[in-house]
Amino acid sequence: MTFEPQFKTLVDILEHSTAAYAGRELFGTKTGGRWVWTTYGEFGSLVERFRGGLASLGIQRGDNVACVANNRVEWAVAAYACYSLGAAFVPMYEAQNPKEWEFIIRDCEAKLLVAANDQVLSKAKGMLDSVPSLKHIVLLDGTTNGDGRVVTYASLVASGKKADAIKPVPADTAALIYTSGTTGNPKGVILTHANIAYNVSAVHELIPVGQVDRSLSFLPWAHSFGQTGELHLFFSIGASMAICEAVDKILDNLAEVKPTVLLSVPRIFNRIYTAVQTQIAGKPKAVQELVKAALKVTAKERTGARLKLHELALLELVDKVVFEKVRGRFGGRLKYAFSGGAALSREVAEFIDSLGIVVYEGYGLTETSPIATVNVPGARKIGSVGRAI
């Protein structure tokens, strides 16, 4: 059967989702101690206004726009504004060596840089003189100090400039994602609209995620897994993303935003596993023994074996006494955990799965934009990376 993707470009996703889910919550950010949500409709308006601002700076079809910023609403606004101008988005990390920023900006001949703050600006401003292609820096937070080549995001959004959306073709370049490779300078992977949009469309047909779902976003969108598997996928289905304050705030933020889905690399799952094991170790000895017995039962259940009545009763008891409270630390609604980027320890995967949080492992590469294989409902085996999508 021929695969017919729901989306052929990222602009298809933009137009579909901002119209279909206009009133729904999209991005959550913690401001002044509380979570504030940007709706799909508000996001669409921001993209439209920032697109006009970029066009006024000369950004057009075929240009490359670089970005040094962590996950934030403005990151997504800038990316989708670029897609809908026919420009490619080139994301980098705030923690990256500025020499790598300069190499990437020079290598892709970026015309404009989106900079997160004054700290990034101070390290990158000299590139306006040293990199011939770079003409402007857009500053998300901070001051321009009167340099006409540096403009603020807020001023572009408020400028009222208009630019019609361009409909890219699937073969147009949407993103350049630079990976460290094994030697030498970063290597740029050219990803077309079709590469990413077809990947998103394929996952739609395989993974049980929908409009009611919410993630806590801490995987960097500058990485292919976080960008496609979370940002573009969740945006395309009407789901919501709370943007994590910091890595050391993950457990606190999980409890606050109550996500239903967690996308992560093994390092974070290992941290969660350790935290839960510490919590269980603080329970009375009798409770610890019950947990051990329950884990044996869930292991038996994973083999497909039929459980006996006393085993079912044990699981119900341990779930009520222990596992429900553990899930409560993560907000109480977590249903699925998606792991990629490296091999997840079987012990950790089975433990999380036993808590009642279904673990799906997958495999991919930046060059496959990125999902190549994944476990899916009805075809799931812990310790494997599933079938080709």
mmCIF file of C-alpha atoms in Angstrom:
data_model
loop_
_atom_site.group_PDB
_atom_site.id
_atom_site.type_symbol
_atom_site.label_atom_id
_atom_site.label_comp_id
_atom_site.label_asym_id
_atom_site.label_seq_id
_atom_site.Cartn_x
_atom_site.Cartn_y
_atom_site.Cartn_z
ATOM 1 C CA MET A 1 0.000 0.000 0.000
ATOM 2 C CA THR A 2 1.363 3.415 -0.947
ATOM 3 C CA PHE A 3 1.893 5.756 1.973
ATOM 4 C CA GLU A 4 0.002 9.017 1.547
ATOM 5 C CA PRO A 5 1.233 11.567 4.110
ATOM 6 C CA GLN A 6 -1.241 13.847 5.839
ATOM 7 C CA PHE A 7 1.317 16.664 5.642
ATOM 8 C CA LYS A 8 3.788 17.316 2.835
ATOM 9 C CA THR A 9 5.406 20.454 4.251
ATOM 10 C CA LEU A 10 5.787 22.117 7.639
ATOM 11 C CA VAL A 11 3.661 24.982 6.354
ATOM 12 C CA ASP A 12 0.860 22.432 5.846
ATOM 13 C CA ILE A 13 1.161 21.670 9.567
ATOM 14 C CA LEU A 14 1.196 25.389 10.449
ATOM 15 C CA GLU A 15 -1.936 26.159 8.432
ATOM 16 C CA HIS A 16 -3.807 23.057 9.581
ATOM 17 C CA SER A 17 -3.124 23.327 13.289
ATOM 18 C CA THR A 18 -3.543 27.080 13.804
ATOM 19 C CA ALA A 19 -6.959 26.839 12.118
ATOM 20 C CA ALA A 20 -8.179 23.544 13.582
ATOM 21 C CA TYR A 21 -7.009 24.094 17.173
ATOM 22 C CA ALA A 22 -7.041 27.897 17.467
ATOM 23 C CA GLY A 23 -8.424 28.001 21.003
ATOM 24 C CA ARG A 24 -6.390 25.116 22.417
ATOM 25 C CA GLU A 25 -3.317 25.524 24.613
ATOM 26 C CA LEU A 26 -0.035 24.959 22.762
ATOM 27 C CA PHE A 27 2.985 26.223 24.754
ATOM 28 C CA GLY A 28 3.226 26.652 28.508
ATOM 29 C CA THR A 29 5.926 28.773 30.129
ATOM 30 C CA LYS A 30 6.430 29.408 33.831
ATOM 31 C CA THR A 31 6.304 33.129 34.503
ATOM 32 C CA GLY A 32 6.240 34.707 37.946
ATOM 33 C CA GLY A 33 5.739 31.344 39.611
ATOM 34 C CA ARG A 34 2.762 30.278 37.482
ATOM 35 C CA TRP A 35 2.270 28.559 34.134
ATOM 36 C CA VAL A 36 1.040 30.788 31.323
ATOM 37 C CA TRP A 37 -0.240 29.241 28.097
ATOM 38 C CA THR A 38 -0.016 30.431 24.497
ATOM 39 C CA THR A 39 -2.845 29.132 22.318
ATOM 40 C CA TYR A 40 -2.560 27.819 18.778
ATOM 41 C CA GLY A 41 -4.326 30.920 17.504
ATOM 42 C CA GLU A 42 -1.982 33.253 19.374
ATOM 43 C CA PHE A 43 1.003 31.321 18.065
ATOM 44 C CA GLY A 44 -0.262 31.635 14.494
ATOM 45 C CA SER A 45 -0.571 35.407 14.944
ATOM 46 C CA LEU A 46 2.978 35.643 16.324
ATOM 47 C CA VAL A 47 4.322 33.656 13.365
ATOM 48 C CA GLU A 48 2.508 35.943 10.932
ATOM 49 C CA ARG A 49 3.853 39.099 12.577
ATOM 50 C CA PHE A 50 7.413 37.818 12.936
ATOM 51 C CA ARG A 51 7.339 36.627 9.326
ATOM 52 C CA GLY A 52 6.607 40.209 8.297
ATOM 53 C CA GLY A 53 9.486 41.425 10.450
ATOM 54 C CA LEU A 54 11.922 38.949 8.925
ATOM 55 C CA ALA A 55 10.803 39.891 5.418
ATOM 56 C CA SER A 56 11.448 43.563 6.237
ATOM 57 C CA LEU A 57 15.054 42.577 7.010
ATOM 58 C CA GLY A 58 15.381 40.983 3.601
ATOM 59 C CA ILE A 59 14.825 37.316 4.472
ATOM 60 C CA GLN A 60 13.390 35.500 1.476
ATOM 61 C CA ARG A 61 13.040 32.117 -0.142
ATOM 62 C CA GLY A 62 16.278 30.157 -0.172
ATOM 63 C CA ASP A 63 17.920 32.050 2.706
ATOM 64 C CA ASN A 64 19.235 30.412 5.880
ATOM 65 C CA VAL A 65 18.420 31.795 9.336
ATOM 66 C CA ALA A 66 20.514 30.616 12.283
ATOM 67 C CA CYS A 67 19.331 30.493 15.892
ATOM 68 C CA VAL A 68 21.154 30.169 19.220
ATOM 69 C CA ALA A 69 18.487 29.676 21.889
ATOM 70 C CA ASN A 70 17.078 27.051 24.193
ATOM 71 C CA ASN A 71 13.496 25.813 23.833
ATOM 72 C CA ARG A 72 11.056 28.716 24.106
ATOM 73 C CA VAL A 73 7.953 30.020 22.342
ATOM 74 C CA GLU A 74 10.024 32.467 20.277
ATOM 75 C CA TRP A 75 12.166 29.572 18.983
ATOM 76 C CA ALA A 76 9.097 27.932 17.462
ATOM 77 C CA VAL A 77 7.779 31.290 16.182
ATOM 78 C CA ALA A 78 11.080 31.979 14.415
ATOM 79 C CA ALA A 79 11.236 28.499 12.916
ATOM 80 C CA TYR A 80 7.719 28.539 11.485
ATOM 81 C CA ALA A 81 8.117 32.128 10.278
ATOM 82 C CA CYS A 82 11.164 30.962 8.319
ATOM 83 C CA TYR A 83 9.392 27.921 6.884
ATOM 84 C CA SER A 84 6.548 30.109 5.658
ATOM 85 C CA LEU A 85 9.004 32.487 3.961
ATOM 86 C CA GLY A 86 10.702 29.603 2.182
ATOM 87 C CA ALA A 87 13.820 30.059 4.341
ATOM 88 C CA ALA A 88 15.626 27.280 6.208
ATOM 89 C CA PHE A 89 16.079 27.303 9.987
ATOM 90 C CA VAL A 90 19.484 26.397 11.451
ATOM 91 C CA PRO A 91 19.278 25.794 15.228
ATOM 92 C CA MET A 92 22.200 25.671 17.659
ATOM 93 C CA TYR A 93 22.645 25.348 21.420
ATOM 94 C CA GLU A 94 23.272 28.140 23.911
ATOM 95 C CA ALA A 95 25.823 25.888 25.636
ATOM 96 C CA GLN A 96 27.725 25.305 22.394
ATOM 97 C CA ASN A 97 31.199 26.736 21.845
ATOM 98 C CA PRO A 98 30.890 30.142 20.107
ATOM 99 C CA LYS A 99 33.576 28.989 17.670
ATOM 100 C CA GLU A 100 31.110 26.323 16.523
ATOM 101 C CA TRP A 101 28.380 28.954 16.161
ATOM 102 C CA GLU A 102 30.675 30.932 13.898
ATOM 103 C CA PHE A 103 31.662 27.870 11.875
ATOM 104 C CA ILE A 104 28.004 26.908 11.350
ATOM 105 C CA ILE A 105 26.870 30.452 10.491
ATOM 106 C CA ARG A 106 29.731 30.756 8.013
ATOM 107 C CA ASP A 107 29.279 27.243 6.593
ATOM 108 C CA CYS A 108 25.557 27.639 5.857
ATOM 109 C CA GLU A 109 25.968 31.299 4.883
ATOM 110 C CA ALA A 110 23.257 32.396 7.298
ATOM 111 C CA LYS A 111 21.868 35.836 6.573
ATOM 112 C CA LEU A 112 20.401 36.410 10.043
ATOM 113 C CA LEU A 113 20.988 35.113 13.552
ATOM 114 C CA VAL A 114 18.325 34.811 16.244
ATOM 115 C CA ALA A 115 20.107 35.239 19.604
ATOM 116 C CA ALA A 116 18.560 34.272 22.933
ATOM 117 C CA ASN A 117 19.935 37.031 25.162
ATOM 118 C CA ASP A 118 22.682 39.542 25.877
ATOM 119 C CA GLN A 119 25.132 36.756 26.757
ATOM 120 C CA VAL A 120 24.737 35.134 23.348
ATOM 121 C CA LEU A 121 24.805 38.545 21.648
ATOM 122 C CA SER A 122 28.086 39.515 23.320
ATOM 123 C CA LYS A 123 29.735 36.361 21.975
ATOM 124 C CA ALA A 124 28.172 36.537 18.514
ATOM 125 C CA LYS A 125 28.087 40.243 17.685
ATOM 126 C CA GLY A 126 31.587 40.245 16.200
ATOM 127 C CA MET A 127 30.361 37.801 13.565
ATOM 128 C CA LEU A 128 28.480 40.663 11.923
ATOM 129 C CA ASP A 129 31.914 41.869 10.858
ATOM 130 C CA SER A 130 33.729 38.553 10.432
ATOM 131 C CA VAL A 131 31.095 36.503 8.561
ATOM 132 C CA PRO A 132 30.280 38.078 5.158
ATOM 133 C CA SER A 133 26.797 36.556 4.813
ATOM 134 C CA LEU A 134 25.534 37.676 8.253
ATOM 135 C CA LYS A 135 23.613 40.961 8.062
ATOM 136 C CA HIS A 136 21.377 41.073 11.129
ATOM 137 C CA ILE A 137 20.945 39.691 14.641
ATOM 138 C CA VAL A 138 17.480 39.449 16.185
ATOM 139 C CA LEU A 139 17.683 39.570 19.987
ATOM 140 C CA LEU A 140 14.998 37.727 21.947
ATOM 141 C CA ASP A 141 15.862 39.169 25.378
ATOM 142 C CA GLY A 142 18.109 42.170 26.013
ATOM 143 C CA THR A 143 19.111 45.496 24.513
ATOM 144 C CA THR A 144 20.604 46.391 21.144
ATOM 145 C CA ASN A 145 22.799 49.255 22.442
ATOM 146 C CA GLY A 146 21.948 51.315 19.399
ATOM 147 C CA ASP A 147 23.535 49.048 16.764
ATOM 148 C CA GLY A 148 21.229 49.200 13.740
ATOM 149 C CA ARG A 149 22.240 45.700 12.682
ATOM 150 C CA VAL A 150 20.790 44.306 15.928
ATOM 151 C CA VAL A 151 17.008 44.435 16.363
ATOM 152 C CA THR A 152 14.754 43.022 19.045
ATOM 153 C CA TYR A 153 12.199 40.295 18.535
ATOM 154 C CA ALA A 154 9.577 42.450 20.247
ATOM 155 C CA SER A 155 10.116 45.343 17.837
ATOM 156 C CA LEU A 156 9.738 43.082 14.796
ATOM 157 C CA VAL A 157 6.558 41.488 16.157
ATOM 158 C CA ALA A 158 5.125 44.943 16.954
ATOM 159 C CA SER A 159 6.192 46.548 13.670
ATOM 160 C CA GLY A 160 3.020 45.650 11.817
ATOM 161 C CA LYS A 161 4.983 44.605 8.719
ATOM 162 C CA LYS A 162 3.182 42.068 6.548
ATOM 163 C CA ALA A 163 4.468 39.257 4.366
ATOM 164 C CA ASP A 164 2.333 36.620 2.710
ATOM 165 C CA ALA A 165 3.164 33.021 3.527
ATOM 166 C CA ILE A 166 5.055 31.199 0.803
ATOM 167 C CA LYS A 167 3.973 27.668 0.044
ATOM 168 C CA PRO A 168 7.177 25.642 -0.129
ATOM 169 C CA VAL A 169 7.351 22.472 -2.186
ATOM 170 C CA PRO A 170 8.180 19.236 -0.351
ATOM 171 C CA ALA A 171 11.717 19.201 -1.796
ATOM 172 C CA ASP A 172 12.567 22.660 -0.417
ATOM 173 C CA THR A 173 15.055 22.738 2.467
ATOM 174 C CA ALA A 174 13.343 23.321 5.822
ATOM 175 C CA ALA A 175 16.230 22.867 8.225
ATOM 176 C CA LEU A 176 19.952 22.392 8.539
ATOM 177 C CA ILE A 177 20.761 20.465 11.714
ATOM 178 C CA TYR A 178 24.449 20.318 12.515
ATOM 179 C CA THR A 179 25.713 17.266 14.383
ATOM 180 C CA SER A 180 29.090 16.940 16.050
ATOM 181 C CA GLY A 181 30.100 13.910 14.002
ATOM 182 C CA THR A 182 33.106 11.963 15.253
ATOM 183 C CA THR A 183 35.936 14.208 14.076
ATOM 184 C CA GLY A 184 36.533 17.769 12.980
ATOM 185 C CA ASN A 185 33.919 20.459 12.532
ATOM 186 C CA PRO A 186 30.138 19.955 12.898
ATOM 187 C CA LYS A 187 28.441 18.302 9.919
ATOM 188 C CA GLY A 188 25.294 19.901 8.512
ATOM 189 C CA VAL A 189 22.371 17.608 7.682
ATOM 190 C CA ILE A 190 20.053 19.065 5.034
ATOM 191 C CA LEU A 191 16.422 18.208 5.810
ATOM 192 C CA THR A 192 13.626 19.029 3.404
ATOM 193 C CA HIS A 193 10.019 19.794 4.254
ATOM 194 C CA ALA A 194 9.150 16.309 2.995
ATOM 195 C CA ASN A 195 11.781 14.674 5.223
ATOM 196 C CA ILE A 196 10.230 16.118 8.379
ATOM 197 C CA ALA A 197 6.553 16.323 7.401
ATOM 198 C CA TYR A 198 6.463 12.731 6.122
ATOM 199 C CA ASN A 199 8.125 11.556 9.361
ATOM 200 C CA VAL A 200 5.445 13.361 11.374
ATOM 201 C CA SER A 201 2.694 11.928 9.167
ATOM 202 C CA ALA A 202 4.024 8.374 9.563
ATOM 203 C CA VAL A 203 4.112 8.665 13.357
ATOM 204 C CA HIS A 204 0.475 9.864 13.298
ATOM 205 C CA GLU A 205 -0.525 6.423 12.069
ATOM 206 C CA LEU A 206 1.531 4.493 14.615
ATOM 207 C CA ILE A 207 1.674 6.177 18.018
ATOM 208 C CA PRO A 208 -1.333 6.685 20.358
ATOM 209 C CA VAL A 209 -0.935 10.430 20.954
ATOM 210 C CA GLY A 210 -3.743 12.959 20.417
ATOM 211 C CA GLN A 211 -5.166 16.376 21.261
ATOM 212 C CA VAL A 212 -5.624 15.597 24.959
ATOM 213 C CA ASP A 213 -1.952 14.850 25.436
ATOM 214 C CA ARG A 214 0.671 17.099 26.985
ATOM 215 C CA SER A 215 4.458 16.833 27.242
ATOM 216 C CA LEU A 216 7.057 18.499 29.396
ATOM 217 C CA SER A 217 9.537 19.809 26.860
ATOM 218 C CA PHE A 218 13.174 19.539 27.878
ATOM 219 C CA LEU A 219 14.697 17.683 24.926
ATOM 220 C CA PRO A 220 16.335 20.453 22.877
ATOM 221 C CA TRP A 221 14.476 21.307 19.677
ATOM 222 C CA ALA A 222 17.885 21.957 18.138
ATOM 223 C CA HIS A 223 18.201 18.150 18.202
ATOM 224 C CA SER A 224 16.287 16.170 15.584
ATOM 225 C CA PHE A 225 14.466 13.926 18.099
ATOM 226 C CA GLY A 226 13.101 16.810 20.149
ATOM 227 C CA GLN A 227 12.271 18.877 17.094
ATOM 228 C CA THR A 228 10.339 16.279 15.074
ATOM 229 C CA GLY A 229 9.162 13.921 17.799
ATOM 230 C CA GLU A 230 7.875 16.656 20.062
ATOM 231 C CA LEU A 231 7.626 20.149 18.538
ATOM 232 C CA HIS A 232 6.359 19.288 15.057
ATOM 233 C CA LEU A 233 4.433 16.137 16.031
ATOM 234 C CA PHE A 234 2.622 17.647 19.010
ATOM 235 C CA PHE A 235 1.912 20.841 17.067
ATOM 236 C CA SER A 236 0.416 18.785 14.241
ATOM 237 C CA ILE A 237 -2.056 16.900 16.471
ATOM 238 C CA GLY A 238 -3.381 19.704 18.664
ATOM 239 C CA ALA A 239 -1.486 18.604 21.795
ATOM 240 C CA SER A 240 0.318 20.889 24.244
ATOM 241 C CA MET A 241 3.893 21.348 25.454
ATOM 242 C CA ALA A 242 5.010 22.862 28.749
ATOM 243 C CA ILE A 243 8.547 24.184 28.373
ATOM 244 C CA CYS A 244 10.719 22.952 31.248
ATOM 245 C CA GLU A 245 12.425 25.635 33.333
ATOM 246 C CA ALA A 246 15.739 23.751 33.594
ATOM 247 C CA VAL A 247 17.030 20.177 33.712
ATOM 248 C CA ASP A 248 17.229 20.276 37.521
ATOM 249 C CA LYS A 249 13.546 21.307 37.607
ATOM 250 C CA ILE A 250 12.232 18.341 35.620
ATOM 251 C CA LEU A 251 10.680 16.469 38.551
ATOM 252 C CA ASP A 252 9.146 19.668 39.975
ATOM 253 C CA ASN A 253 7.736 20.681 36.586
ATOM 254 C CA LEU A 254 6.356 17.178 35.935
ATOM 255 C CA ALA A 255 4.298 17.449 39.123
ATOM 256 C CA GLU A 256 3.073 20.936 38.160
ATOM 257 C CA VAL A 257 2.034 20.512 34.508
ATOM 258 C CA LYS A 258 0.844 16.875 34.769
ATOM 259 C CA PRO A 259 1.994 15.631 31.351
ATOM 260 C CA THR A 260 0.610 12.498 29.746
ATOM 261 C CA VAL A 261 3.657 11.866 27.537
ATOM 262 C CA LEU A 262 7.375 12.048 28.243
ATOM 263 C CA LEU A 263 9.972 12.134 25.461
ATOM 264 C CA SER A 264 13.528 11.712 26.616
ATOM 265 C CA VAL A 265 16.951 10.236 26.178
ATOM 266 C CA PRO A 266 18.027 7.464 28.597
ATOM 267 C CA ARG A 267 20.018 9.820 30.852
ATOM 268 C CA ILE A 268 16.800 11.481 32.083
ATOM 269 C CA PHE A 269 14.951 8.175 32.491
ATOM 270 C CA ASN A 270 17.907 6.938 34.552
ATOM 271 C CA ARG A 271 17.578 9.985 36.796
ATOM 272 C CA ILE A 272 13.857 9.355 37.268
ATOM 273 C CA TYR A 273 14.545 5.674 37.986
ATOM 274 C CA THR A 274 17.075 6.589 40.682
ATOM 275 C CA ALA A 275 14.688 9.084 42.279
ATOM 276 C CA VAL A 276 11.891 6.515 42.419
ATOM 277 C CA GLN A 277 14.155 3.794 43.790
ATOM 278 C CA THR A 278 15.240 6.193 46.541
ATOM 279 C CA GLN A 279 11.587 6.906 47.339
ATOM 280 C CA ILE A 280 10.749 3.191 47.565
ATOM 281 C CA ALA A 281 13.842 2.513 49.708
ATOM 282 C CA GLY A 282 12.372 4.849 52.295
ATOM 283 C CA LYS A 283 9.265 2.692 52.667
ATOM 284 C CA PRO A 284 8.849 0.010 55.376
ATOM 285 C CA LYS A 285 10.504 -3.353 54.632
ATOM 286 C CA ALA A 286 7.144 -5.042 54.117
ATOM 287 C CA VAL A 287 6.202 -2.530 51.420
ATOM 288 C CA GLN A 288 9.562 -3.011 49.696
ATOM 289 C CA GLU A 289 8.968 -6.770 49.583
ATOM 290 C CA LEU A 290 5.502 -6.221 48.111
ATOM 291 C CA VAL A 291 7.021 -4.034 45.381
ATOM 292 C CA LYS A 292 9.587 -6.724 44.535
ATOM 293 C CA ALA A 293 6.803 -9.307 44.270
ATOM 294 C CA ALA A 294 4.728 -6.992 42.085
ATOM 295 C CA LEU A 295 7.672 -6.392 39.738
ATOM 296 C CA LYS A 296 7.979 -10.156 39.253
ATOM 297 C CA VAL A 297 4.292 -10.306 38.370
ATOM 298 C CA THR A 298 4.548 -7.466 35.847
ATOM 299 C CA ALA A 299 7.553 -9.233 34.279
ATOM 300 C CA LYS A 300 5.409 -12.341 33.911
ATOM 301 C CA GLU A 301 2.598 -10.235 32.429
ATOM 302 C CA ARG A 302 4.983 -8.847 29.774
ATOM 303 C CA THR A 303 5.613 -12.370 28.508
ATOM 304 C CA GLY A 304 1.910 -12.651 27.674
ATOM 305 C CA ALA A 305 1.230 -15.162 30.431
ATOM 306 C CA ARG A 306 -2.176 -15.139 32.084
ATOM 307 C CA LEU A 307 -2.071 -13.860 35.660
ATOM 308 C CA LYS A 308 -3.713 -15.690 38.537
ATOM 309 C CA LEU A 309 -6.277 -14.046 40.787
ATOM 310 C CA HIS A 310 -3.868 -13.570 43.698
ATOM 311 C CA GLU A 311 -1.324 -11.989 41.318
ATOM 312 C CA LEU A 312 -3.923 -9.558 40.011
ATOM 313 C CA ALA A 313 -4.881 -8.717 43.586
ATOM 314 C CA LEU A 314 -1.205 -8.103 44.455
ATOM 315 C CA LEU A 315 -0.789 -5.738 41.518
ATOM 316 C CA GLU A 316 -3.914 -3.828 42.487
ATOM 317 C CA LEU A 317 -2.705 -3.492 46.086
ATOM 318 C CA VAL A 318 0.831 -2.359 45.185
ATOM 319 C CA ASP A 319 -0.507 0.025 42.581
ATOM 320 C CA LYS A 320 -2.761 1.620 45.186
ATOM 321 C CA VAL A 321 -0.179 1.731 47.969
ATOM 322 C CA VAL A 322 2.996 2.577 46.015
ATOM 323 C CA PHE A 323 2.856 2.960 42.239
ATOM 324 C CA GLU A 324 -0.038 5.432 42.214
ATOM 325 C CA LYS A 325 1.894 7.689 44.578
ATOM 326 C CA VAL A 326 5.024 7.386 42.442
ATOM 327 C CA ARG A 327 3.059 8.377 39.344
ATOM 328 C CA GLY A 328 1.721 11.263 41.413
ATOM 329 C CA ARG A 329 5.268 12.653 41.618
ATOM 330 C CA PHE A 330 5.099 12.947 37.826
ATOM 331 C CA GLY A 331 1.705 14.644 37.914
ATOM 332 C CA GLY A 332 -0.428 11.501 38.041
ATOM 333 C CA ARG A 333 -1.373 11.445 34.348
ATOM 334 C CA LEU A 334 1.746 10.051 32.655
ATOM 335 C CA LYS A 335 0.726 7.304 30.206
ATOM 336 C CA TYR A 336 3.609 6.932 27.772
ATOM 337 C CA ALA A 337 7.377 7.288 27.851
ATOM 338 C CA PHE A 338 9.215 7.524 24.507
ATOM 339 C CA SER A 339 12.957 6.901 24.600
ATOM 340 C CA GLY A 340 15.539 7.428 21.872
ATOM 341 C CA GLY A 341 19.013 8.773 21.224
ATOM 342 C CA ALA A 342 20.794 5.822 22.872
ATOM 343 C CA ALA A 343 20.028 2.397 24.290
ATOM 344 C CA LEU A 344 17.768 2.453 27.345
ATOM 345 C CA SER A 345 18.734 0.033 30.103
ATOM 346 C CA ARG A 346 16.321 -2.913 30.160
ATOM 347 C CA GLU A 347 16.155 -2.689 33.966
ATOM 348 C CA VAL A 348 15.115 0.963 33.813
ATOM 349 C CA ALA A 349 12.648 0.398 30.957
ATOM 350 C CA GLU A 350 10.984 -2.555 32.668
ATOM 351 C CA PHE A 351 10.734 -0.694 35.970
ATOM 352 C CA ILE A 352 9.065 2.362 34.382
ATOM 353 C CA ASP A 353 6.767 0.057 32.422
ATOM 354 C CA SER A 354 5.839 -1.755 35.637
ATOM 355 C CA LEU A 355 4.747 1.550 37.180
ATOM 356 C CA GLY A 356 1.966 1.672 34.579
ATOM 357 C CA ILE A 357 3.799 4.046 32.232
ATOM 358 C CA VAL A 358 4.039 2.314 28.841
ATOM 359 C CA VAL A 359 7.572 2.499 27.430
ATOM 360 C CA TYR A 360 8.122 2.856 23.676
ATOM 361 C CA GLU A 361 11.703 2.694 22.416
ATOM 362 C CA GLY A 362 12.831 3.757 18.964
ATOM 363 C CA TYR A 363 15.859 4.404 16.810
ATOM 364 C CA GLY A 364 16.756 7.088 14.344
ATOM 365 C CA LEU A 365 19.340 9.464 12.948
ATOM 366 C CA THR A 366 19.378 13.149 12.195
ATOM 367 C CA GLU A 367 19.684 12.010 8.569
ATOM 368 C CA THR A 368 16.382 10.102 8.855
ATOM 369 C CA SER A 369 14.666 13.203 10.274
ATOM 370 C CA PRO A 370 14.897 11.302 12.691
ATOM 371 C CA ILE A 371 12.578 8.350 13.375
ATOM 372 C CA ALA A 372 13.529 5.191 11.498
ATOM 373 C CA THR A 373 12.108 2.462 13.744
ATOM 374 C CA VAL A 374 9.806 2.453 16.753
ATOM 375 C CA ASN A 375 7.822 0.132 18.992
ATOM 376 C CA VAL A 376 4.082 0.591 18.569
ATOM 377 C CA PRO A 377 0.909 -0.702 20.230
ATOM 378 C CA GLY A 378 0.485 -4.383 19.365
ATOM 379 C CA ALA A 379 4.155 -4.669 18.377
ATOM 380 C CA ARG A 380 6.169 -3.674 21.429
ATOM 381 C CA LYS A 381 9.184 -5.427 22.896
ATOM 382 C CA ILE A 382 11.286 -3.835 25.638
ATOM 383 C CA GLY A 383 14.955 -3.984 24.697
ATOM 384 C CA SER A 384 14.221 -3.592 20.995
ATOM 385 C CA VAL A 385 13.811 -0.490 18.829
ATOM 386 C CA GLY A 386 10.756 -1.800 17.029
ATOM 387 C CA ARG A 387 9.902 -1.938 13.350
ATOM 388 C CA ALA A 388 10.661 0.428 10.503
ATOM 389 C CA ILE A 389 8.011 3.128 10.245
#
